[in-house]
Amino acid sequence: MSVELLGFNIDTYSFDEAVNKAKELIDGQKVSQVVTINPEMFEYSSKDNEFSNIVKEAEMVIPDGVGVKIALKINGHNVDRIPGIDFAYKLLEKAAINNIPVAIIGAKEDIITKAIENLTEKISGLNIIYYHNGYFSDDEEIYNEINAKSPKLILVAMGSPRQEQFIYNAKKVLKPALMVGIGGSLDVWSGAVKRAPRIYQILGLEWLYRTACQPERIKRIFPTLPLFILKSMRDRYVK
Ligand code: UDP
């Protein structure tokens, strides 16, 4: 099931349902795209038609940040938020159990290698058959390298909108697989960036913690987050 928010259909899965749906897509016959949507992506899509279409055509759109959860609530929908990083980690665990080959693309070279080292240590049986850092300009070359290995789960951590564009274009050229945009997750898995303590996560205040640690992020929250909430209210009450 999905609900509409500012022109997009957002899936209303619980965490476990989303993981099961992703497993179905991994076993499917085409390249599928998961977008973990946040307020910045709504904002960007309002200015960029191409990006907006990418989100509309994605096979799964799950609400990542607390901002999207609040906006959905304003519009009368009580939907679980599904942090992209937790979702992706669960998919890696599933992949390990089911012997699904994985590719990971994104972040700086030392970050991705450290993240992979940590992940393979934590998740027994994890089979990462291909990885590449996220700083390249020849996408074709990377698609060819991926196709030569045939992974079934591909995590792409290049930030938005780059990762969504990379995944969307891959739909035309890659063999069937599930591709998920995971933003800054490799930075966290490598240990370079600390995730907010559990209490912040439970209260939906990860953004506050992250902004306190990296004050330069304030530009990403203001005015995007309040504007996004206002637009959701207008969508609910003024149309
Ligand atoms: N990144 C990348 N290629 C680029 C630009 C960024 O691989 O051309 C990586 C960057 O190193 C970081 C991630 O993408 O690991 C983006 O992190 P960000 O915190 O922006 O992600 P988000 O806030 O979207 O989760």
PDB file of C-alpha atoms and ligand atoms in Angstrom:
ATOM      1  CA  MET A   1       0.000   0.000   0.000  1.00  0.00           C
ATOM      2  CA  SER A   2       1.099   3.567  -0.506  1.00  0.00           C
ATOM      3  CA  VAL A   3      -0.081   7.084   0.365  1.00  0.00           C
ATOM      4  CA  GLU A   4       0.322  10.308  -1.556  1.00  0.00           C
ATOM      5  CA  LEU A   5       2.504  13.131  -0.264  1.00  0.00           C
ATOM      6  CA  LEU A   6       3.231  16.273  -2.316  1.00  0.00           C
ATOM      7  CA  GLY A   7       2.799  14.379  -5.569  1.00  0.00           C
ATOM      8  CA  PHE A   8       4.700  11.222  -4.631  1.00  0.00           C
ATOM      9  CA  ASN A   9       3.468   7.802  -3.618  1.00  0.00           C
ATOM     10  CA  ILE A  10       5.169   6.756  -0.414  1.00  0.00           C
ATOM     11  CA  ASP A  11       5.043   3.092   0.565  1.00  0.00           C
ATOM     12  CA  THR A  12       3.524   2.417   3.957  1.00  0.00           C
ATOM     13  CA  TYR A  13       5.307  -0.791   4.840  1.00  0.00           C
ATOM     14  CA  SER A  14       6.393  -1.671   8.339  1.00  0.00           C
ATOM     15  CA  PHE A  15      10.149  -2.284   8.587  1.00  0.00           C
ATOM     16  CA  ASP A  16       9.744  -6.060   8.210  1.00  0.00           C
ATOM     17  CA  GLU A  17       7.288  -5.743   5.328  1.00  0.00           C
ATOM     18  CA  ALA A  18       9.713  -3.437   3.518  1.00  0.00           C
ATOM     19  CA  VAL A  19      12.506  -5.981   3.948  1.00  0.00           C
ATOM     20  CA  ASN A  20      10.272  -8.769   2.602  1.00  0.00           C
ATOM     21  CA  LYS A  21       9.217  -6.645  -0.355  1.00  0.00           C
ATOM     22  CA  ALA A  22      12.878  -5.901  -1.075  1.00  0.00           C
ATOM     23  CA  LYS A  23      13.648  -9.623  -1.025  1.00  0.00           C
ATOM     24  CA  GLU A  24      10.901 -10.155  -3.631  1.00  0.00           C
ATOM     25  CA  LEU A  25      12.485  -7.472  -5.806  1.00  0.00           C
ATOM     26  CA  ILE A  26      15.926  -9.063  -5.421  1.00  0.00           C
ATOM     27  CA  ASP A  27      14.415 -12.263  -6.809  1.00  0.00           C
ATOM     28  CA  GLY A  28      12.630 -10.353  -9.606  1.00  0.00           C
ATOM     29  CA  GLN A  29      13.352 -10.194 -13.308  1.00  0.00           C
ATOM     30  CA  LYS A  30      14.435  -6.567 -13.616  1.00  0.00           C
ATOM     31  CA  VAL A  31      16.506  -3.851 -12.009  1.00  0.00           C
ATOM     32  CA  SER A  32      14.444  -2.298  -9.213  1.00  0.00           C
ATOM     33  CA  GLN A  33      15.126   0.942  -7.374  1.00  0.00           C
ATOM     34  CA  VAL A  34      14.560   1.791  -3.728  1.00  0.00           C
ATOM     35  CA  VAL A  35      14.462   5.486  -2.819  1.00  0.00           C
ATOM     36  CA  THR A  36      14.723   6.322   0.883  1.00  0.00           C
ATOM     37  CA  ILE A  37      13.092   9.707   0.690  1.00  0.00           C
ATOM     38  CA  ASN A  38      13.799  12.685   2.939  1.00  0.00           C
ATOM     39  CA  PRO A  39      12.707  16.358   2.936  1.00  0.00           C
ATOM     40  CA  GLU A  40      15.764  17.463   0.934  1.00  0.00           C
ATOM     41  CA  MET A  41      14.769  15.110  -1.852  1.00  0.00           C
ATOM     42  CA  PHE A  42      11.214  16.510  -1.928  1.00  0.00           C
ATOM     43  CA  GLU A  43      12.704  19.973  -2.149  1.00  0.00           C
ATOM     44  CA  TYR A  44      15.084  19.002  -4.924  1.00  0.00           C
ATOM     45  CA  SER A  45      12.383  17.243  -6.924  1.00  0.00           C
ATOM     46  CA  SER A  46      10.229  20.381  -6.879  1.00  0.00           C
ATOM     47  CA  LYS A  47      12.996  22.088  -8.878  1.00  0.00           C
ATOM     48  CA  ASP A  48      14.114  19.197 -11.044  1.00  0.00           C
ATOM     49  CA  ASN A  49      11.587  17.354 -13.172  1.00  0.00           C
ATOM     50  CA  GLU A  50      13.942  14.600 -14.119  1.00  0.00           C
ATOM     51  CA  PHE A  51      14.638  13.783 -10.469  1.00  0.00           C
ATOM     52  CA  SER A  52      10.930  13.918  -9.720  1.00  0.00           C
ATOM     53  CA  ASN A  53      10.307  11.309 -12.445  1.00  0.00           C
ATOM     54  CA  ILE A  54      13.026   9.069 -11.058  1.00  0.00           C
ATOM     55  CA  VAL A  55      11.268   9.022  -7.685  1.00  0.00           C
ATOM     56  CA  LYS A  56       7.891   8.435  -9.347  1.00  0.00           C
ATOM     57  CA  GLU A  57       9.218   5.442 -11.262  1.00  0.00           C
ATOM     58  CA  ALA A  58      11.016   3.864  -8.302  1.00  0.00           C
ATOM     59  CA  GLU A  59       9.735   0.430  -7.334  1.00  0.00           C
ATOM     60  CA  MET A  60       9.863   1.356  -3.630  1.00  0.00           C
ATOM     61  CA  VAL A  61       9.825   4.754  -1.921  1.00  0.00           C
ATOM     62  CA  ILE A  62      10.256   4.523   1.829  1.00  0.00           C
ATOM     63  CA  PRO A  63      10.117   7.374   4.359  1.00  0.00           C
ATOM     64  CA  ASP A  64      13.597   7.831   5.761  1.00  0.00           C
ATOM     65  CA  GLY A  65      13.716  10.838   8.061  1.00  0.00           C
ATOM     66  CA  VAL A  66      11.399  11.981  10.818  1.00  0.00           C
ATOM     67  CA  GLY A  67      10.468  14.999   8.643  1.00  0.00           C
ATOM     68  CA  VAL A  68       8.648  12.747   6.171  1.00  0.00           C
ATOM     69  CA  LYS A  69       6.931  10.921   9.027  1.00  0.00           C
ATOM     70  CA  ILE A  70       5.659  14.237  10.432  1.00  0.00           C
ATOM     71  CA  ALA A  71       4.477  15.396   6.984  1.00  0.00           C
ATOM     72  CA  LEU A  72       2.609  12.129   6.498  1.00  0.00           C
ATOM     73  CA  LYS A  73       1.048  12.489   9.948  1.00  0.00           C
ATOM     74  CA  ILE A  74      -0.134  16.023   9.075  1.00  0.00           C
ATOM     75  CA  ASN A  75      -1.815  14.477   6.057  1.00  0.00           C
ATOM     76  CA  GLY A  76      -3.565  11.907   8.226  1.00  0.00           C
ATOM     77  CA  HIS A  77      -1.264   8.934   7.673  1.00  0.00           C
ATOM     78  CA  ASN A  78       0.454   7.109  10.487  1.00  0.00           C
ATOM     79  CA  VAL A  79       3.417   5.532   8.768  1.00  0.00           C
ATOM     80  CA  ASP A  80       6.542   3.920  10.262  1.00  0.00           C
ATOM     81  CA  ARG A  81       9.733   5.662   9.318  1.00  0.00           C
ATOM     82  CA  ILE A  82      12.320   3.290   7.965  1.00  0.00           C
ATOM     83  CA  PRO A  83      15.852   4.611   8.441  1.00  0.00           C
ATOM     84  CA  GLY A  84      17.690   3.811   5.201  1.00  0.00           C
ATOM     85  CA  ILE A  85      20.823   2.743   7.053  1.00  0.00           C
ATOM     86  CA  ASP A  86      18.950   0.167   9.178  1.00  0.00           C
ATOM     87  CA  PHE A  87      17.020  -1.056   6.164  1.00  0.00           C
ATOM     88  CA  ALA A  88      20.207  -1.517   4.127  1.00  0.00           C
ATOM     89  CA  TYR A  89      21.957  -3.306   7.013  1.00  0.00           C
ATOM     90  CA  LYS A  90      19.017  -5.718   7.322  1.00  0.00           C
ATOM     91  CA  LEU A  91      19.190  -6.382   3.577  1.00  0.00           C
ATOM     92  CA  LEU A  92      22.878  -7.227   3.943  1.00  0.00           C
ATOM     93  CA  GLU A  93      22.009  -9.695   6.719  1.00  0.00           C
ATOM     94  CA  LYS A  94      19.296 -11.232   4.503  1.00  0.00           C
ATOM     95  CA  ALA A  95      21.723 -11.409   1.596  1.00  0.00           C
ATOM     96  CA  ALA A  96      24.257 -13.237   3.774  1.00  0.00           C
ATOM     97  CA  ILE A  97      21.683 -15.789   4.924  1.00  0.00           C
ATOM     98  CA  ASN A  98      20.345 -16.379   1.414  1.00  0.00           C
ATOM     99  CA  ASN A  99      23.704 -16.430  -0.332  1.00  0.00           C
ATOM    100  CA  ILE A 100      22.872 -13.352  -2.412  1.00  0.00           C
ATOM    101  CA  PRO A 101      25.909 -11.666  -4.005  1.00  0.00           C
ATOM    102  CA  VAL A 102      26.289  -7.989  -3.108  1.00  0.00           C
ATOM    103  CA  ALA A 103      27.913  -4.931  -4.693  1.00  0.00           C
ATOM    104  CA  ILE A 104      28.593  -1.663  -2.865  1.00  0.00           C
ATOM    105  CA  ILE A 105      29.439   1.603  -4.570  1.00  0.00           C
ATOM    106  CA  GLY A 106      30.142   4.987  -3.007  1.00  0.00           C
ATOM    107  CA  ALA A 107      32.184   7.143  -0.621  1.00  0.00           C
ATOM    108  CA  LYS A 108      35.935   7.667  -0.598  1.00  0.00           C
ATOM    109  CA  GLU A 109      38.235   4.700  -1.131  1.00  0.00           C
ATOM    110  CA  ASP A 110      39.457   4.436   2.484  1.00  0.00           C
ATOM    111  CA  ILE A 111      35.878   4.767   3.761  1.00  0.00           C
ATOM    112  CA  ILE A 112      34.398   2.033   1.572  1.00  0.00           C
ATOM    113  CA  THR A 113      37.224  -0.422   2.234  1.00  0.00           C
ATOM    114  CA  LYS A 114      36.961   0.130   6.005  1.00  0.00           C
ATOM    115  CA  ALA A 115      33.153  -0.152   5.870  1.00  0.00           C
ATOM    116  CA  ILE A 116      33.397  -3.446   3.962  1.00  0.00           C
ATOM    117  CA  GLU A 117      35.970  -4.755   6.429  1.00  0.00           C
ATOM    118  CA  ASN A 118      33.632  -3.923   9.349  1.00  0.00           C
ATOM    119  CA  LEU A 119      30.542  -5.320   7.618  1.00  0.00           C
ATOM    120  CA  THR A 120      32.139  -8.647   6.690  1.00  0.00           C
ATOM    121  CA  GLU A 121      33.402  -8.967  10.244  1.00  0.00           C
ATOM    122  CA  LYS A 122      29.926  -8.371  11.691  1.00  0.00           C
ATOM    123  CA  ILE A 123      27.759 -10.227   9.157  1.00  0.00           C
ATOM    124  CA  SER A 124      28.932 -13.781   8.718  1.00  0.00           C
ATOM    125  CA  GLY A 125      28.520 -15.190   5.217  1.00  0.00           C
ATOM    126  CA  LEU A 126      28.278 -11.739   3.606  1.00  0.00           C
ATOM    127  CA  ASN A 127      29.448 -12.072   0.007  1.00  0.00           C
ATOM    128  CA  ILE A 128      30.551  -8.705  -1.427  1.00  0.00           C
ATOM    129  CA  ILE A 129      31.659  -9.524  -4.949  1.00  0.00           C
ATOM    130  CA  TYR A 130      32.203  -5.986  -6.215  1.00  0.00           C
ATOM    131  CA  TYR A 131      32.883  -2.553  -4.775  1.00  0.00           C
ATOM    132  CA  HIS A 132      33.973   0.822  -6.074  1.00  0.00           C
ATOM    133  CA  ASN A 133      34.447   4.212  -4.467  1.00  0.00           C
ATOM    134  CA  GLY A 134      31.914   6.894  -5.358  1.00  0.00           C
ATOM    135  CA  TYR A 135      34.257   9.259  -7.153  1.00  0.00           C
ATOM    136  CA  PHE A 136      34.171   8.382 -10.836  1.00  0.00           C
ATOM    137  CA  SER A 137      32.877  10.088 -13.948  1.00  0.00           C
ATOM    138  CA  ASP A 138      32.563   7.190 -16.389  1.00  0.00           C
ATOM    139  CA  ASP A 139      29.325   5.527 -15.267  1.00  0.00           C
ATOM    140  CA  GLU A 140      29.381   3.177 -18.283  1.00  0.00           C
ATOM    141  CA  GLU A 141      32.630   1.648 -17.105  1.00  0.00           C
ATOM    142  CA  ILE A 142      31.171   0.947 -13.657  1.00  0.00           C
ATOM    143  CA  TYR A 143      27.998  -0.564 -15.163  1.00  0.00           C
ATOM    144  CA  ASN A 144      30.174  -2.883 -17.263  1.00  0.00           C
ATOM    145  CA  GLU A 145      32.201  -3.934 -14.242  1.00  0.00           C
ATOM    146  CA  ILE A 146      29.013  -4.620 -12.277  1.00  0.00           C
ATOM    147  CA  ASN A 147      27.511  -6.649 -15.124  1.00  0.00           C
ATOM    148  CA  ALA A 148      30.651  -8.761 -15.312  1.00  0.00           C
ATOM    149  CA  LYS A 149      30.028  -9.836 -11.683  1.00  0.00           C
ATOM    150  CA  SER A 150      26.201 -10.095 -11.605  1.00  0.00           C
ATOM    151  CA  PRO A 151      25.417  -8.986  -8.023  1.00  0.00           C
ATOM    152  CA  LYS A 152      21.760  -9.216  -6.983  1.00  0.00           C
ATOM    153  CA  LEU A 153      21.824  -6.518  -4.290  1.00  0.00           C
ATOM    154  CA  ILE A 154      23.582  -3.238  -5.085  1.00  0.00           C
ATOM    155  CA  LEU A 155      23.937  -0.509  -2.459  1.00  0.00           C
ATOM    156  CA  VAL A 156      24.815   2.939  -3.802  1.00  0.00           C
ATOM    157  CA  ALA A 157      26.154   5.540  -1.354  1.00  0.00           C
ATOM    158  CA  MET A 158      26.908   8.655  -3.362  1.00  0.00           C
ATOM    159  CA  GLY A 159      24.449  11.094  -1.801  1.00  0.00           C
ATOM    160  CA  SER A 160      21.359  12.497  -3.462  1.00  0.00           C
ATOM    161  CA  PRO A 161      20.565  13.151  -6.330  1.00  0.00           C
ATOM    162  CA  ARG A 162      23.716  11.497  -7.767  1.00  0.00           C
ATOM    163  CA  GLN A 163      22.928   8.022  -6.421  1.00  0.00           C
ATOM    164  CA  GLU A 164      19.299   8.118  -7.607  1.00  0.00           C
ATOM    165  CA  GLN A 165      20.411   9.169 -11.107  1.00  0.00           C
ATOM    166  CA  PHE A 166      23.099   6.467 -11.184  1.00  0.00           C
ATOM    167  CA  ILE A 167      20.560   3.811 -10.169  1.00  0.00           C
ATOM    168  CA  TYR A 168      17.896   5.058 -12.582  1.00  0.00           C
ATOM    169  CA  ASN A 169      20.257   4.928 -15.561  1.00  0.00           C
ATOM    170  CA  ALA A 170      21.395   1.474 -14.465  1.00  0.00           C
ATOM    171  CA  LYS A 171      17.859   0.203 -14.994  1.00  0.00           C
ATOM    172  CA  LYS A 172      18.443   0.245 -18.738  1.00  0.00           C
ATOM    173  CA  VAL A 173      21.777  -1.547 -18.725  1.00  0.00           C
ATOM    174  CA  LEU A 174      22.260  -3.814 -15.716  1.00  0.00           C
ATOM    175  CA  LYS A 175      21.169  -7.409 -15.231  1.00  0.00           C
ATOM    176  CA  PRO A 176      18.274  -7.891 -12.756  1.00  0.00           C
ATOM    177  CA  ALA A 177      19.113  -6.700  -9.250  1.00  0.00           C
ATOM    178  CA  LEU A 178      17.777  -4.543  -6.438  1.00  0.00           C
ATOM    179  CA  MET A 179      19.520  -1.181  -6.118  1.00  0.00           C
ATOM    180  CA  VAL A 180      19.206   0.957  -3.002  1.00  0.00           C
ATOM    181  CA  GLY A 181      20.433   4.527  -2.473  1.00  0.00           C
ATOM    182  CA  ILE A 182      21.963   4.651   1.006  1.00  0.00           C
ATOM    183  CA  GLY A 183      23.426   8.192   1.295  1.00  0.00           C
ATOM    184  CA  GLY A 184      26.051   8.500   3.990  1.00  0.00           C
ATOM    185  CA  SER A 185      25.694   4.949   5.387  1.00  0.00           C
ATOM    186  CA  LEU A 186      29.235   3.896   4.453  1.00  0.00           C
ATOM    187  CA  ASP A 187      30.611   6.800   6.472  1.00  0.00           C
ATOM    188  CA  VAL A 188      28.805   5.382   9.500  1.00  0.00           C
ATOM    189  CA  TRP A 189      29.699   1.726   8.836  1.00  0.00           C
ATOM    190  CA  SER A 190      33.355   2.679   8.401  1.00  0.00           C
ATOM    191  CA  GLY A 191      33.304   4.322  11.833  1.00  0.00           C
ATOM    192  CA  ALA A 192      34.261   7.734  10.391  1.00  0.00           C
ATOM    193  CA  VAL A 193      30.897   9.246  11.338  1.00  0.00           C
ATOM    194  CA  LYS A 194      29.131   8.414  14.596  1.00  0.00           C
ATOM    195  CA  ARG A 195      25.446   7.701  14.473  1.00  0.00           C
ATOM    196  CA  ALA A 196      23.244   9.486  17.004  1.00  0.00           C
ATOM    197  CA  PRO A 197      22.810   7.629  20.311  1.00  0.00           C
ATOM    198  CA  ARG A 198      19.749   5.359  20.477  1.00  0.00           C
ATOM    199  CA  ILE A 199      17.709   7.834  22.533  1.00  0.00           C
ATOM    200  CA  TYR A 200      17.960  10.439  19.746  1.00  0.00           C
ATOM    201  CA  GLN A 201      16.911   7.804  17.204  1.00  0.00           C
ATOM    202  CA  ILE A 202      13.871   6.811  19.272  1.00  0.00           C
ATOM    203  CA  LEU A 203      12.824  10.447  19.736  1.00  0.00           C
ATOM    204  CA  GLY A 204      13.331  11.164  16.026  1.00  0.00           C
ATOM    205  CA  LEU A 205      16.023  13.710  16.842  1.00  0.00           C
ATOM    206  CA  GLU A 206      18.920  12.274  14.854  1.00  0.00           C
ATOM    207  CA  TRP A 207      18.975  15.445  12.734  1.00  0.00           C
ATOM    208  CA  LEU A 208      19.519  17.510  15.894  1.00  0.00           C
ATOM    209  CA  TYR A 209      22.424  15.337  17.021  1.00  0.00           C
ATOM    210  CA  ARG A 210      24.010  15.355  13.566  1.00  0.00           C
ATOM    211  CA  THR A 211      23.670  19.133  13.315  1.00  0.00           C
ATOM    212  CA  ALA A 212      25.232  19.594  16.751  1.00  0.00           C
ATOM    213  CA  CYS A 213      28.202  17.406  15.688  1.00  0.00           C
ATOM    214  CA  GLN A 214      28.552  18.982  12.249  1.00  0.00           C
ATOM    215  CA  PRO A 215      27.187  22.558  12.514  1.00  0.00           C
ATOM    216  CA  GLU A 216      27.795  23.083   8.770  1.00  0.00           C
ATOM    217  CA  ARG A 217      24.848  20.731   8.196  1.00  0.00           C
ATOM    218  CA  ILE A 218      22.533  23.475   9.431  1.00  0.00           C
ATOM    219  CA  LYS A 219      22.362  24.755   5.844  1.00  0.00           C
ATOM    220  CA  ARG A 220      20.840  21.424   4.858  1.00  0.00           C
ATOM    221  CA  ILE A 221      18.096  21.595   7.461  1.00  0.00           C
ATOM    222  CA  PHE A 222      17.178  25.299   7.282  1.00  0.00           C
ATOM    223  CA  PRO A 223      15.092  26.315   5.530  1.00  0.00           C
ATOM    224  CA  THR A 224      14.450  22.911   3.879  1.00  0.00           C
ATOM    225  CA  LEU A 225      12.895  21.083   6.816  1.00  0.00           C
ATOM    226  CA  PRO A 226      10.465  23.799   8.025  1.00  0.00           C
ATOM    227  CA  LEU A 227       9.547  24.664   4.423  1.00  0.00           C
ATOM    228  CA  PHE A 228       8.806  21.037   3.694  1.00  0.00           C
ATOM    229  CA  ILE A 229       6.558  20.774   6.756  1.00  0.00           C
ATOM    230  CA  LEU A 230       4.752  23.988   5.727  1.00  0.00           C
ATOM    231  CA  LYS A 231       4.213  22.669   2.205  1.00  0.00           C
ATOM    232  CA  SER A 232       2.782  19.452   3.609  1.00  0.00           C
ATOM    233  CA  MET A 233       0.371  21.509   5.745  1.00  0.00           C
ATOM    234  CA  ARG A 234      -0.650  23.566   2.725  1.00  0.00           C
ATOM    235  CA  ASP A 235      -1.178  20.341   0.796  1.00  0.00           C
ATOM    236  CA  ARG A 236      -3.461  19.109   3.570  1.00  0.00           C
ATOM    237  CA  TYR A 237      -5.457  22.200   4.445  1.00  0.00           C
ATOM    238  CA  VAL A 238      -5.398  24.570   1.467  1.00  0.00           C
ATOM    239  CA  LYS A 239      -6.048  22.429  -1.579  1.00  0.00           C
TER     240      LYS A 239
HETATM  241  N1  UDP B   1      29.809  10.739  -2.322  1.00  0.00           N
HETATM  242  C1  UDP B   1      30.277   9.952  -3.364  1.00  0.00           C
HETATM  243  N2  UDP B   1      30.457  10.525  -4.584  1.00  0.00           N
HETATM  244  C2  UDP B   1      30.184  11.826  -4.836  1.00  0.00           C
HETATM  245  C3  UDP B   1      29.685  12.621  -3.785  1.00  0.00           C
HETATM  246  C4  UDP B   1      29.490  12.041  -2.528  1.00  0.00           C
HETATM  247  O1  UDP B   1      30.504   8.761  -3.185  1.00  0.00           O
HETATM  248  O2  UDP B   1      30.369  12.256  -5.973  1.00  0.00           O
HETATM  249  C5  UDP B   1      29.612  10.119  -1.012  1.00  0.00           C
HETATM  250  C6  UDP B   1      30.236  10.845   0.156  1.00  0.00           C
HETATM  251  O3  UDP B   1      31.603  10.480   0.253  1.00  0.00           O
HETATM  252  C7  UDP B   1      29.393  10.346   1.300  1.00  0.00           C
HETATM  253  C8  UDP B   1      28.022  10.105   0.654  1.00  0.00           C
HETATM  254  O4  UDP B   1      28.252  10.102  -0.742  1.00  0.00           O
HETATM  255  O5  UDP B   1      29.901   9.109   1.751  1.00  0.00           O
HETATM  256  C9  UDP B   1      26.988  11.202   0.846  1.00  0.00           C
HETATM  257  O6  UDP B   1      26.823  11.491   2.097  1.00  0.00           O
HETATM  258  P1  UDP B   1      25.692  12.489   2.577  1.00  0.00           P
HETATM  259  O7  UDP B   1      25.961  12.698   4.027  1.00  0.00           O
HETATM  260  O8  UDP B   1      25.616  13.655   1.665  1.00  0.00           O
HETATM  261  O9  UDP B   1      24.424  11.578   2.350  1.00  0.00           O
HETATM  262  P2  UDP B   1      22.936  11.819   2.807  1.00  0.00           P
HETATM  263  O10 UDP B   1      22.905  13.008   3.719  1.00  0.00           O
HETATM  264  O11 UDP B   1      22.242  12.016   1.482  1.00  0.00           O
HETATM  265  O12 UDP B   1      22.582  10.529   3.495  1.00  0.00           O
END
